[in-house]
mmCIF file with all atom_site columns, C-alpha atoms in Angstrom:
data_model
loop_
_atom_site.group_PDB
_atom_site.id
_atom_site.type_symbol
_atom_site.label_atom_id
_atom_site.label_alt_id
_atom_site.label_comp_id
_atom_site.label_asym_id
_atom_site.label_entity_id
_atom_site.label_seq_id
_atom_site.pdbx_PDB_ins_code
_atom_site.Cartn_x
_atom_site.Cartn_y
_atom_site.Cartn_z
_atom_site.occupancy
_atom_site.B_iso_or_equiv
_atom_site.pdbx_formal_charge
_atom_site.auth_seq_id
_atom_site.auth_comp_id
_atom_site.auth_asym_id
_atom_site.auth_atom_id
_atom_site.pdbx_PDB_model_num
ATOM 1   C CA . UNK L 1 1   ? -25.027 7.258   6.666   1.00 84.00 ? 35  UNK L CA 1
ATOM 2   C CA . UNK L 1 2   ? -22.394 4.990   5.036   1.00 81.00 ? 36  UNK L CA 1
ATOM 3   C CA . UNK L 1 3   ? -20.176 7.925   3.818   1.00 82.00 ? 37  UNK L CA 1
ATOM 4   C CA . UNK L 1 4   ? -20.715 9.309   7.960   1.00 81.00 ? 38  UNK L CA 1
ATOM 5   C CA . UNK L 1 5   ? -19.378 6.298   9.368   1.00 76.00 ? 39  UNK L CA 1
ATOM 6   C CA . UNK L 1 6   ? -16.718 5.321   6.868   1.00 73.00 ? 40  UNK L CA 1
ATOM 7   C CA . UNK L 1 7   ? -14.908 9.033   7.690   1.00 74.00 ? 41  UNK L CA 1
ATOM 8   C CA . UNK L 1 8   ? -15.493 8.815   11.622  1.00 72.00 ? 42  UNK L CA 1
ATOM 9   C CA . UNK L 1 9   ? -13.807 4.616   10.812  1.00 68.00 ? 43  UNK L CA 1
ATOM 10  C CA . UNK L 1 10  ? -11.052 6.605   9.331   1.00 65.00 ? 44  UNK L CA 1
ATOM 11  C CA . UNK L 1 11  ? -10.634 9.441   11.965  1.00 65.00 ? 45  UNK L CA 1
ATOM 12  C CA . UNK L 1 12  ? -10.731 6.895   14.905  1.00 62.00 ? 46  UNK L CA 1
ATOM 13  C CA . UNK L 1 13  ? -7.205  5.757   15.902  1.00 58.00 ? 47  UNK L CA 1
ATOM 14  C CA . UNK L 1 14  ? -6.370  2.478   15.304  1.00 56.00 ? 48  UNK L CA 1
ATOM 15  C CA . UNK L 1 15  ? -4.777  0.620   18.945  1.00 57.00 ? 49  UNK L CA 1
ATOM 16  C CA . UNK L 1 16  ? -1.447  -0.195  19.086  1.00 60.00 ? 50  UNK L CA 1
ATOM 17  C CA . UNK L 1 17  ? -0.573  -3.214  17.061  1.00 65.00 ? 51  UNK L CA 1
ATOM 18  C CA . UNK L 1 18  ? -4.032  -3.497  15.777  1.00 73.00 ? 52  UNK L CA 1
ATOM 19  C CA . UNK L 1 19  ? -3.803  -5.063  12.343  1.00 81.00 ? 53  UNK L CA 1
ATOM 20  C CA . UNK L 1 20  ? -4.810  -2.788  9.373   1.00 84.00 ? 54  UNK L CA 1
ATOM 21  C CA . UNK L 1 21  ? -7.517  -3.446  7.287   1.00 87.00 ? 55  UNK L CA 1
ATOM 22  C CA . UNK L 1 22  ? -8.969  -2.252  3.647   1.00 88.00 ? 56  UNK L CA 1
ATOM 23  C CA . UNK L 1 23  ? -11.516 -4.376  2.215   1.00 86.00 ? 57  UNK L CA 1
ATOM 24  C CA . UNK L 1 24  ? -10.468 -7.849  1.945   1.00 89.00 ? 58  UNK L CA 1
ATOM 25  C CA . UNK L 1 25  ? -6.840  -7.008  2.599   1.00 91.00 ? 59  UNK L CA 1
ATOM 26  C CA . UNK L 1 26  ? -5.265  -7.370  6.170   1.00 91.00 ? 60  UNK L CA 1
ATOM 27  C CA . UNK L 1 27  ? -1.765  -5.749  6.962   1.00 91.00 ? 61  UNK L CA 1
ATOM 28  C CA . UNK L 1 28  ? -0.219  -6.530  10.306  1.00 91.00 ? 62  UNK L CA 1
ATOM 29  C CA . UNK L 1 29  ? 2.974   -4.849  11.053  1.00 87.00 ? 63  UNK L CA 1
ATOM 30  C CA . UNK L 1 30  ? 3.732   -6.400  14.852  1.00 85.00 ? 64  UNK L CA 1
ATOM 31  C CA . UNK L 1 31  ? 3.852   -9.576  12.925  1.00 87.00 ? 65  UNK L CA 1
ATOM 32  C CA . UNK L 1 32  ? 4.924   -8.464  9.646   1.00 89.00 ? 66  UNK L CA 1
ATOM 33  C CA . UNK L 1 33  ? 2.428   -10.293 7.581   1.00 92.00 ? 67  UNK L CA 1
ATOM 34  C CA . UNK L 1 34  ? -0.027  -9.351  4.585   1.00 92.00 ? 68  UNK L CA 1
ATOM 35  C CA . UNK L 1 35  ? -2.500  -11.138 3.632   1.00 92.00 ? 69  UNK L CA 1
ATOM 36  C CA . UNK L 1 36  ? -5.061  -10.742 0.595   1.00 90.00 ? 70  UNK L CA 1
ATOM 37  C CA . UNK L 1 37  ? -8.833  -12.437 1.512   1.00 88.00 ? 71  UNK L CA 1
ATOM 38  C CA . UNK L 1 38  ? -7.503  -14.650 4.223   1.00 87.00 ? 72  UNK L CA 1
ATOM 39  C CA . UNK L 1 39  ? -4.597  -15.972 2.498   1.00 92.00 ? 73  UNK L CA 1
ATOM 40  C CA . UNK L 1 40  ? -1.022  -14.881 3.258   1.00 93.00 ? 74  UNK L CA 1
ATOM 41  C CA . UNK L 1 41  ? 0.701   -13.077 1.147   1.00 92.00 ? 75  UNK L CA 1
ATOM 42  C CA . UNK L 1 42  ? 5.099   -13.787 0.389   1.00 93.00 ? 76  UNK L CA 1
ATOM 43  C CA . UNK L 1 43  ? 6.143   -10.565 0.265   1.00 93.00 ? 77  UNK L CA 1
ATOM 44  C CA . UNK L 1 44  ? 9.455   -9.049  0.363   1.00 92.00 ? 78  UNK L CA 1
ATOM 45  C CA . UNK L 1 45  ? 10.661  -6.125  3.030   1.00 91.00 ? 79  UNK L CA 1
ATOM 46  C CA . UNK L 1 46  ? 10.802  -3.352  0.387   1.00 90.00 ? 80  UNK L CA 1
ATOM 47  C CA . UNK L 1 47  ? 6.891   -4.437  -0.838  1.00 93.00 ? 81  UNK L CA 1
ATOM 48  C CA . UNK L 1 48  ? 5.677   -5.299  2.978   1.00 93.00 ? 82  UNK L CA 1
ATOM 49  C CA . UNK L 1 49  ? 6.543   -1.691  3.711   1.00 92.00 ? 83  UNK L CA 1
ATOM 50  C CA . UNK L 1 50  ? 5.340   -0.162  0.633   1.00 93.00 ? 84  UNK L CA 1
ATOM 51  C CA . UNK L 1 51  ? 1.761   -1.737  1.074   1.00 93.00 ? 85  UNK L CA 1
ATOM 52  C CA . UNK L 1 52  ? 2.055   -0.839  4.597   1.00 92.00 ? 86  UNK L CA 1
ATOM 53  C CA . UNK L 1 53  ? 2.723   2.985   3.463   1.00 92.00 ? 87  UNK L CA 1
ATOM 54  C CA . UNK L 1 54  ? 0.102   3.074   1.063   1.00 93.00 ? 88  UNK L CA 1
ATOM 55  C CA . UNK L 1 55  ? -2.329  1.264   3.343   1.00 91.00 ? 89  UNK L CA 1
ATOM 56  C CA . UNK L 1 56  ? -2.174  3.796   5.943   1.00 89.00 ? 90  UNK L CA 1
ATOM 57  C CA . UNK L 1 57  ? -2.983  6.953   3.539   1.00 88.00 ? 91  UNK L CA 1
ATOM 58  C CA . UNK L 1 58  ? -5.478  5.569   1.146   1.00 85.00 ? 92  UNK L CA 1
ATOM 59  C CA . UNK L 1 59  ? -6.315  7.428   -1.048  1.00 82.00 ? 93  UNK L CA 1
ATOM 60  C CA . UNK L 1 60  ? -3.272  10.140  -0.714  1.00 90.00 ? 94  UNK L CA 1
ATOM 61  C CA . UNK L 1 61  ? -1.152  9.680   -4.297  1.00 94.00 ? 95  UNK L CA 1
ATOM 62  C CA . UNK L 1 62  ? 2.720   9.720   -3.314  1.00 93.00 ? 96  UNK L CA 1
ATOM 63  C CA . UNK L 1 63  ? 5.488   10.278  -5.197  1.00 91.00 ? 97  UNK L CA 1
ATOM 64  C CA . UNK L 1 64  ? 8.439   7.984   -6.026  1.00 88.00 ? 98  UNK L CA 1
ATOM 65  C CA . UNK L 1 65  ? 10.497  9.801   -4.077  1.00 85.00 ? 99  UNK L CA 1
ATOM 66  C CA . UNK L 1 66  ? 8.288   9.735   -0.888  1.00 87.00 ? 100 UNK L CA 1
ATOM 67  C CA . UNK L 1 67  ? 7.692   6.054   -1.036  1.00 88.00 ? 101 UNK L CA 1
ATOM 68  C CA . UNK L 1 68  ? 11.385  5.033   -1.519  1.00 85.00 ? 102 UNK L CA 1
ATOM 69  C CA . UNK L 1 69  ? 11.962  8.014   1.558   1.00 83.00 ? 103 UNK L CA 1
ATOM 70  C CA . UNK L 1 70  ? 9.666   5.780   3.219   1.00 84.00 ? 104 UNK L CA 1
ATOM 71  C CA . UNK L 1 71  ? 9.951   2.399   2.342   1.00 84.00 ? 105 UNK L CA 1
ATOM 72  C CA . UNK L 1 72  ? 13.984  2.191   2.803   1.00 76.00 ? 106 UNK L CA 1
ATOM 73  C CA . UNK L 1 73  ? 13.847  4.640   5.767   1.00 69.00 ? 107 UNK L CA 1
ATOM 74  C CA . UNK L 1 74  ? 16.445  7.163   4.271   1.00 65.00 ? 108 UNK L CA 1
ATOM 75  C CA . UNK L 1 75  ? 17.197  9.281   1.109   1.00 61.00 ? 109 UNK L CA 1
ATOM 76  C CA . UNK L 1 76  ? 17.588  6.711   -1.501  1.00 57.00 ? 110 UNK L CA 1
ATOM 77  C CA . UNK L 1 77  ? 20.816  7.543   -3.742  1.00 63.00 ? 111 UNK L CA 1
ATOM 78  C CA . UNK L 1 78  ? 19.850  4.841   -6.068  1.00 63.00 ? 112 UNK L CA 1
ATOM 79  C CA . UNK L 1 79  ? 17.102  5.188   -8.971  1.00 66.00 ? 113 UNK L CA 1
ATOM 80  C CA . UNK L 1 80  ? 13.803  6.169   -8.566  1.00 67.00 ? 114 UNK L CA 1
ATOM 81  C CA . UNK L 1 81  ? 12.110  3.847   -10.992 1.00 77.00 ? 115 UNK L CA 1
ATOM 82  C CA . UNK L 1 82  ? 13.260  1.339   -8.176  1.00 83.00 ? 116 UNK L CA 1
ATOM 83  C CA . UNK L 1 83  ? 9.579   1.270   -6.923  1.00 87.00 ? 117 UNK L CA 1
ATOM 84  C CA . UNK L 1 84  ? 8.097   0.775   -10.365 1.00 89.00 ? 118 UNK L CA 1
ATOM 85  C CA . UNK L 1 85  ? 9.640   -2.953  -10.156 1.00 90.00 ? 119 UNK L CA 1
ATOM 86  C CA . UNK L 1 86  ? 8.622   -3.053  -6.470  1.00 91.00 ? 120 UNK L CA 1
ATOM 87  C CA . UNK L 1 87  ? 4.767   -1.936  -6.795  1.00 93.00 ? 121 UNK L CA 1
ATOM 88  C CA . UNK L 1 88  ? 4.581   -4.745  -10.297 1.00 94.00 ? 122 UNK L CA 1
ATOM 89  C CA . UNK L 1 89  ? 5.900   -7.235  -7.962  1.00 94.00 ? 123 UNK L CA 1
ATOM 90  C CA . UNK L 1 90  ? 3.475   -6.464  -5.568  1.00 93.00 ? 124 UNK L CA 1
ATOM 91  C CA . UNK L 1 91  ? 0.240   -6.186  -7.777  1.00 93.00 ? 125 UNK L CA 1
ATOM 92  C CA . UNK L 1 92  ? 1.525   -9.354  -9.331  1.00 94.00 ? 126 UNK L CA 1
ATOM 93  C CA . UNK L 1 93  ? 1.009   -11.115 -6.256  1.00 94.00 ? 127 UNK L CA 1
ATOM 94  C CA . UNK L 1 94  ? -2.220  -9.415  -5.113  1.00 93.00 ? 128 UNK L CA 1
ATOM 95  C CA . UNK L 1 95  ? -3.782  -10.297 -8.557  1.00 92.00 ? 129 UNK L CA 1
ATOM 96  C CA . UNK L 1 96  ? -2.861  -14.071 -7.386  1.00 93.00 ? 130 UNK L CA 1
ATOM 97  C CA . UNK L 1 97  ? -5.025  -14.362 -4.481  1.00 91.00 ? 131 UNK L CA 1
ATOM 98  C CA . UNK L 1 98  ? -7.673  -11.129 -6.072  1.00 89.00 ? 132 UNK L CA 1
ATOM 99  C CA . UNK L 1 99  ? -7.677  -11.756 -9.795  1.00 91.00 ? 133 UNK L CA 1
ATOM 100 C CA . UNK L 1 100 ? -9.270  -8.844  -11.518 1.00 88.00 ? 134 UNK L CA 1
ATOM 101 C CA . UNK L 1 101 ? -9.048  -5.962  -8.339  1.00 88.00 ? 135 UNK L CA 1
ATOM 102 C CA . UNK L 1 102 ? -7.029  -2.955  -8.667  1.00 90.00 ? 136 UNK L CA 1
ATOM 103 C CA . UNK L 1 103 ? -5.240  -1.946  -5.124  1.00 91.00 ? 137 UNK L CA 1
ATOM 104 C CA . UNK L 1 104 ? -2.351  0.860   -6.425  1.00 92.00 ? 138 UNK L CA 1
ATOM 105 C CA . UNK L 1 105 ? -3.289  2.688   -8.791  1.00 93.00 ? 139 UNK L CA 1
ATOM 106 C CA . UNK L 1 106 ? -0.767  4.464   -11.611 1.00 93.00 ? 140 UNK L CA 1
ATOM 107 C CA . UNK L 1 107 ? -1.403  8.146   -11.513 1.00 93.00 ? 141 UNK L CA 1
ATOM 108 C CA . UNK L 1 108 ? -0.277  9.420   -13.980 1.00 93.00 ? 142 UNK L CA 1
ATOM 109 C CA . UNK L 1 109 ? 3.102   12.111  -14.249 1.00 90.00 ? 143 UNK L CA 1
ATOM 110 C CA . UNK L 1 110 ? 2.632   11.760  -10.088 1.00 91.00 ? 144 UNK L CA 1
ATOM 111 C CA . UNK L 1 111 ? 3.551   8.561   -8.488  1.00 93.00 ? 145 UNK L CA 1
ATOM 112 C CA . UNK L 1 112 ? 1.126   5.765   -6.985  1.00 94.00 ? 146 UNK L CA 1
ATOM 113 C CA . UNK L 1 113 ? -2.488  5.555   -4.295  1.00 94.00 ? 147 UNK L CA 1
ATOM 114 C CA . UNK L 1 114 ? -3.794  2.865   -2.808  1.00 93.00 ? 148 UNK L CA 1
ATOM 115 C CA . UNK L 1 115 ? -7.395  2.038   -3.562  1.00 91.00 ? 149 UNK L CA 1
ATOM 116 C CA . UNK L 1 116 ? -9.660  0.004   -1.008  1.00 82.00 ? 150 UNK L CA 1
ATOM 117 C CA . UNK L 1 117 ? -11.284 -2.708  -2.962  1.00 77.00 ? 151 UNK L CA 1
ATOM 118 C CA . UNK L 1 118 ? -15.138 -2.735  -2.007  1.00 70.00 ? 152 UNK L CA 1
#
């Protein structure tokens, strides 16, 4: 029964400017705040949006590529490891409010998922 509603939670669409939530984190993108068990989280544009990315597919593993397609809106000439430093920063400050839980997860030779923490 859990399984049934958890995929018809997932298939319903979410209103407009309804804020996003997985587990004890809350992503609101009208007002451009994150926030990890009830406390906000001080996160940069580049980390808001990749949170917001991975958020919205969980789940789905994406490249580096995809998320800096994503994240900065256009095809980034720069290097790809940019979003390596980009998804430490943001576990760092995850881990500050959630000590211990694991939200993107490293897979590995493919690029990063986000992982709803129960």
């Amino acid at each position: 029964v859990a399984r049934v509603k958890a995929v018809l939670r997932r298939a319903r669409p979410q209103p407009e400017g309804a804020p996003l939530v997985r587990g004890p984190l809350s992503l609101d993108a009208a007002g451009h705040q994150a926030a990890a068990a009830g406390r906000v989280l001080d996160l940069t544009p580049s980390e808001f949006g990749l949170l917001q990315v991975l958020m919205e597919s969980p789940q789905r593993v994406f490249s580096r590529g995809e998320l800096l397609d994503k994240v900065q809106g256009y095809r980034f000439e720069g290097y790809d490891r940019t979003i390596d430093s980009h998804v430490k920063n943001l576990r760092r400050k995850i881990a500050a409010v959630l000590p211990g839980v694991e939200v993107v997860r490293t897979v590995y030779g493919v690029g990063y998922k986000f992982v709803a923490p129960e």
